Coordinates of C-alpha atoms in Angstrom, one line a residue:
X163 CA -45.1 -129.2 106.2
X164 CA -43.5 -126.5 108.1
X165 CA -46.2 -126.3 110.8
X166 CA -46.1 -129.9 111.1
X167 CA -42.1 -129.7 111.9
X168 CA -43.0 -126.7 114.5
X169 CA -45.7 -128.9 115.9
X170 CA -43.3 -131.8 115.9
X171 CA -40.2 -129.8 117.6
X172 CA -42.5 -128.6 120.5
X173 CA -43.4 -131.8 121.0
X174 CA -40.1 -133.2 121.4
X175 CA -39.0 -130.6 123.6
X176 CA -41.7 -131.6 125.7
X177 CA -40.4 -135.2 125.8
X178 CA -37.2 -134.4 126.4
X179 CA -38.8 -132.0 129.5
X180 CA -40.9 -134.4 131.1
X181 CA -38.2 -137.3 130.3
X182 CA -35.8 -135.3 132.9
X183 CA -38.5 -133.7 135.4
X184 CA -39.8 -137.7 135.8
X185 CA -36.6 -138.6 136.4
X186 CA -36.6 -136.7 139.4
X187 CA -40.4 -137.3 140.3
X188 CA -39.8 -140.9 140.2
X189 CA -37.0 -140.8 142.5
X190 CA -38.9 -139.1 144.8
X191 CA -42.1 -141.5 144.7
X192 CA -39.6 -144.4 144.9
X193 CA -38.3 -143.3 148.2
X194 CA -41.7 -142.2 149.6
X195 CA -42.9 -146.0 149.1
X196 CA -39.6 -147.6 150.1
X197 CA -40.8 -148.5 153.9
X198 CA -43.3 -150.9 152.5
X199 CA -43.2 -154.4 151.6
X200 CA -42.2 -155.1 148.1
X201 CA -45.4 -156.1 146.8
X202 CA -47.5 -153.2 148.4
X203 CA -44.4 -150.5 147.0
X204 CA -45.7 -151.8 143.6
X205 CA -49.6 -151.6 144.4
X206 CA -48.8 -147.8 145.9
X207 CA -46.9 -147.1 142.6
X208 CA -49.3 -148.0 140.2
X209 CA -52.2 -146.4 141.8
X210 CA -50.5 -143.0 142.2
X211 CA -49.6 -143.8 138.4
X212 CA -53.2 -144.5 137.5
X213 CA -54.3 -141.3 140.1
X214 CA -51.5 -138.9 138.3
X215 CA -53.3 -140.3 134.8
X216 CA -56.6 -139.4 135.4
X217 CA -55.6 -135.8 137.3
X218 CA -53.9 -135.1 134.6
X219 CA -56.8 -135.5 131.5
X220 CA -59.1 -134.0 134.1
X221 CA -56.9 -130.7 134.6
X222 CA -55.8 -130.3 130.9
X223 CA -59.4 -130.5 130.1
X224 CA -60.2 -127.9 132.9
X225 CA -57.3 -125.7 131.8
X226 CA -58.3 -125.9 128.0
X227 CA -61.6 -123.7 129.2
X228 CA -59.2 -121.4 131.3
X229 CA -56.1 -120.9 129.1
X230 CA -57.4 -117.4 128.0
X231 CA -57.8 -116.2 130.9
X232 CA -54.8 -113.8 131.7
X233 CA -55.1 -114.1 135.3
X234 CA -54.3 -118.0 134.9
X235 CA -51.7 -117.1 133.1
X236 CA -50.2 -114.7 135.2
X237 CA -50.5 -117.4 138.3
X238 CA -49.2 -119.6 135.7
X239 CA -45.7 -117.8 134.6
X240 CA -45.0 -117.0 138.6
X241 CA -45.7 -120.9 139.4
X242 CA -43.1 -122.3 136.7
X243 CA -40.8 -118.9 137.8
X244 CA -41.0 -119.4 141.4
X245 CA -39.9 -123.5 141.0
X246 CA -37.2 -122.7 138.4
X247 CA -35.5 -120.1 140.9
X248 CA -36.5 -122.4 144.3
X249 CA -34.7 -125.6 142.6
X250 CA -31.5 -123.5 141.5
X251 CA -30.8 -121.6 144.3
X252 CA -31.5 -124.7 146.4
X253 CA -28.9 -126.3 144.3
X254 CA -26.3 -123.6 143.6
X255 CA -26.3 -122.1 147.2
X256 CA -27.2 -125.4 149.4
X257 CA -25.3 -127.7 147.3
X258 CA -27.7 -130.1 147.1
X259 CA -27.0 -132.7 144.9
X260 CA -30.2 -133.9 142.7
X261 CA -29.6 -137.3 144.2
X262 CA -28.6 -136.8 148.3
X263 CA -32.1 -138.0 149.0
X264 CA -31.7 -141.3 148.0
X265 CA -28.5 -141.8 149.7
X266 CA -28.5 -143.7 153.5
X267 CA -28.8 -141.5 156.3
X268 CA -28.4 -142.3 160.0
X269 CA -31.7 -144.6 161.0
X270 CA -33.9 -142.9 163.0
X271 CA -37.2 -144.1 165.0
X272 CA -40.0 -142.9 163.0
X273 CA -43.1 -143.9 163.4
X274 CA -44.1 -144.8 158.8
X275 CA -47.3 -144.4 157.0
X276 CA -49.7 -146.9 156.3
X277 CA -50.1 -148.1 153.0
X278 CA -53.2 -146.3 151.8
X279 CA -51.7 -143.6 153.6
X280 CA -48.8 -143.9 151.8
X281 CA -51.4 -144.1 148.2
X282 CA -52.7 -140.5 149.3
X283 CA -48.8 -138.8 149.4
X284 CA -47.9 -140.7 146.2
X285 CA -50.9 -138.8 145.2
X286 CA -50.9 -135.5 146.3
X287 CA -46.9 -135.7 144.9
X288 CA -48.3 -136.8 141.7
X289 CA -50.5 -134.1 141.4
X290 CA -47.9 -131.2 142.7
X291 CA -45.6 -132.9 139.6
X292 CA -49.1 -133.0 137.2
X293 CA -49.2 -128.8 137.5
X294 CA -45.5 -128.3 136.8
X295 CA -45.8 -130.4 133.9
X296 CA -48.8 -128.7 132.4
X297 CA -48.5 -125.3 132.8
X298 CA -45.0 -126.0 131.1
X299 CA -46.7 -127.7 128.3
X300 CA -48.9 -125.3 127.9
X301 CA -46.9 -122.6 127.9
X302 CA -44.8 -124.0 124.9
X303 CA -47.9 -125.0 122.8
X304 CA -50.5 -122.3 123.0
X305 CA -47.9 -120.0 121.0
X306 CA -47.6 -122.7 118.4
X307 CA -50.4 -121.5 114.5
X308 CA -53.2 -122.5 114.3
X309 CA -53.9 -126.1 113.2
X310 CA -57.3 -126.1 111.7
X311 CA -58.5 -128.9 114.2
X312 CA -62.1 -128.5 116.0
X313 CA -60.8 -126.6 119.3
X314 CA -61.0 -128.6 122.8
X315 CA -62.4 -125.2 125.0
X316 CA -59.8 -122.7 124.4
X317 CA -57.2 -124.6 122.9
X318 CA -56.4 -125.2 119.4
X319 CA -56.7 -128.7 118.5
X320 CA -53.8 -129.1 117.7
X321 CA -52.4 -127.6 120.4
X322 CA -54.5 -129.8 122.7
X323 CA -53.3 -133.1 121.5
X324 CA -49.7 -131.8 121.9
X325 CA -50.2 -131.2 125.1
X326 CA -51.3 -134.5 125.7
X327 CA -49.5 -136.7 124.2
X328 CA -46.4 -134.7 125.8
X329 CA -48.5 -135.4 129.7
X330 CA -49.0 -138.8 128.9
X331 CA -45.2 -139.8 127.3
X332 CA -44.1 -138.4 131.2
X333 CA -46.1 -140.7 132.4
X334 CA -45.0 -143.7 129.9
X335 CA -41.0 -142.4 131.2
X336 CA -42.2 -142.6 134.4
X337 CA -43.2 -146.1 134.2
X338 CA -41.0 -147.2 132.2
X339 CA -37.9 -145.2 131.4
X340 CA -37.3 -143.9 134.7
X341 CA -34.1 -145.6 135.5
X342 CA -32.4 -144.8 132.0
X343 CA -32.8 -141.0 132.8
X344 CA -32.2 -141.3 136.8
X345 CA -29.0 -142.5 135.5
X346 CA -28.5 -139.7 133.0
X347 CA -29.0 -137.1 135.9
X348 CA -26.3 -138.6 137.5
X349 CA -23.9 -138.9 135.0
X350 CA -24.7 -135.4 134.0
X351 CA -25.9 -133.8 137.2
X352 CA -25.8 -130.2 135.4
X353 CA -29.2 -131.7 133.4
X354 CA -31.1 -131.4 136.4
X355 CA -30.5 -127.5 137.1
X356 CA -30.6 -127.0 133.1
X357 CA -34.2 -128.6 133.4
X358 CA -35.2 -126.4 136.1
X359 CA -33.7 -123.6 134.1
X360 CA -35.8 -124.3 131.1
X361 CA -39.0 -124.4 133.4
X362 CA -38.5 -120.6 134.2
X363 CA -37.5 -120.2 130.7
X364 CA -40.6 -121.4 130.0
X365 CA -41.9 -119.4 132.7
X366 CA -41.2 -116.2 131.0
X367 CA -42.5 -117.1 127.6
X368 CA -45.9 -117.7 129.5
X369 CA -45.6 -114.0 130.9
X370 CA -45.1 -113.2 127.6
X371 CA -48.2 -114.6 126.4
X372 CA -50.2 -113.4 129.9
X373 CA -48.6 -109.8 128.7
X374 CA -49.6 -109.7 125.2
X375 CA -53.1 -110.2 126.3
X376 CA -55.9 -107.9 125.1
X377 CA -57.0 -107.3 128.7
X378 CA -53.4 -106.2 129.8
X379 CA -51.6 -105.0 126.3
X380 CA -48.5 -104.2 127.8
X381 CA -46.9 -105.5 124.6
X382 CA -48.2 -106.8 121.1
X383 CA -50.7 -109.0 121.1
X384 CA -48.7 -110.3 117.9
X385 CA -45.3 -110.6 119.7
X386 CA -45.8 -113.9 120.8
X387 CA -46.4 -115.6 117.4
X388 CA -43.9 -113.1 115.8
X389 CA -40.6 -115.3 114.3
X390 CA -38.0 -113.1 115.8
X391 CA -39.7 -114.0 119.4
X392 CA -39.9 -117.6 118.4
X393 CA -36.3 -117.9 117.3
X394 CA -35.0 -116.0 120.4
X395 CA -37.0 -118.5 122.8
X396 CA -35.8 -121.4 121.6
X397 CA -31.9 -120.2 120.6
X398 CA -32.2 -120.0 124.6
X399 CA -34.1 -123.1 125.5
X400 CA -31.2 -124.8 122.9
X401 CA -28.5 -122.6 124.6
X402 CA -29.4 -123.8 128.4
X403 CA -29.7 -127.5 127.4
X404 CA -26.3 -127.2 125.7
X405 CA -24.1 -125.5 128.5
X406 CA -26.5 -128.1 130.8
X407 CA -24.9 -131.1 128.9
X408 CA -21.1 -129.9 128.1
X409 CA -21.1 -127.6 131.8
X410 CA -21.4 -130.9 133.6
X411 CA -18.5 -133.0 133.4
X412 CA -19.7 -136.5 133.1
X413 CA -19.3 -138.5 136.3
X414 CA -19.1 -142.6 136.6
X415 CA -22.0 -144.4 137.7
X416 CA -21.1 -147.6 140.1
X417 CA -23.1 -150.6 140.0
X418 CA -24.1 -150.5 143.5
X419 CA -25.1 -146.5 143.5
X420 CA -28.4 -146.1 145.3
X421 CA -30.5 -143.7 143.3
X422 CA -30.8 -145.7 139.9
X423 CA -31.7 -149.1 142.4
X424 CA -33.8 -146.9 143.9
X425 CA -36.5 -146.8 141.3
X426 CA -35.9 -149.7 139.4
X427 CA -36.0 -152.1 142.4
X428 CA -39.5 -150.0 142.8
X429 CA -41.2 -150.1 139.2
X430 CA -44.2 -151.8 139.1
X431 CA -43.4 -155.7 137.3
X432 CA -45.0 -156.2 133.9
X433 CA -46.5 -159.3 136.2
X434 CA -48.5 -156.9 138.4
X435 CA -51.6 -158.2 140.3
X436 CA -53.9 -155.9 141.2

């Protein structure tokens, strides 16, 4: 029972992750296929959904065979680090708003991609959001016991199907569930920067792990499983999403406000012809 409840709370802090982070990836796909017609905005939508799919079984089987590797570790920890500290400081000393990209801006004559181009950049962006979400899904669950499931190259099992099921529910959010939390983000802008925060968070506990390694032993190679190490990451993780939600007084959303149109005008229609 009790590793089924750690296995289950790593898993829902890995919805609740990817549930904000596509948020923000689906605004940004929204507005890259906003030039085309409505019906090819749709077709570019749901093939960068079915590219980001199949990148993302493809790299959390590659990463499975490389998890142990400190060195991919190390790159890793710096990755989730170096987006953490690049959102908030773009945020805090910019003032940047997670949503001034969706607002109108002076036109300007500029030349817009094709549509296939415009496939290929939904792509690309789908993969750049792919390695932000695995890393940070890996990180959480490759310090979670043992759970006595065949292992999937490095990874546990168990830790495999966590990691999975926590890709493909970002995907599900994206495609479906998008709207609900671009609307959250902007009633509770302080979300965004807390999600970011929790990345780097994340960040460190993968250092951590890339530390406690047997070919670097800087630290225990226990540490990372040890309770007191456990209890202190998440206190945090809970700590951050707490001052995130109560640190960010809760703003009014108007009907007509751009960013939550944004991607629900854009969200490919149950009636779909490919």
């Amino acid at each position: 029972m009790e590793l089924l409840l750690e296995y289950g709370w790593v898993l829902l802090v890995l919805i609740a992750l990817e549930g904000l982070l596509a948020a923000d990836n689906a605004l940004v796909l929204a507005i890259m296929v906003k030039h085309l017609p409505e019906d090819q905005r749709k077709k570019a939508l749901f093939y960068g959904l079915l590219g980001a799919f199949v990148f993302r079984i493809g790299s959390l089987f590659l990463i499975s065979f490389l998890v142990d590797v400190w060195q991919v570790q190390a790159i890793g920890a710096l990755y989730l680090l170096y987006i953490s500290i690049n959102h908030t400081l773009k945020h805090f000393i910019k003032g940047k708003k997670p949503t001034e990209d969706a607002k109108p801006k002076p036109d300007k004559p500029k030349k817009q991609s094709g549509f296939w181009m415009t496939v290929f950049k939904v792509e690309v962006a789908d993969i750049a959001f792919a390695v932000d979400s695995i890393l940070a899904a890996v990180a959480l669950a490759v310090a979670l016991p043992a759970s006595g499931l065949p292992n999937i190259g490095g990874l546990d099992g168990g830790q495999f199907i966590v990691i999975f099921l926590g890709g493909f529910i970002g995907l599900i959010i994206m495609r479906f569930a998008a709207s609900y939390f671009v609307k959250l983000l902007q009633q509770r802008p302080g979300l965004e920067v807390a999600a970011f925060l929790i990345v780097g968070w994340v960040g460190v506990k993968l250092a951590v792990i890339t530390l406690a390694h047997p070919d670097v032993a800087l630290i225990d190679h226990h540490f990372p499983e040890s309770s007191i190490w456990k209890a202190s990451f998440y206190i945090v993780l809970v700590l951050i999403a707490v001052i995130g939600w109560f640190g960010s007084s809760k703003q009014e959303v108007q009907d007509e406000d751009n960013a939550i149109k944004e991607v629900e005008d854009q969200q490919p229609g149950k009636t779909f012809q490919g």
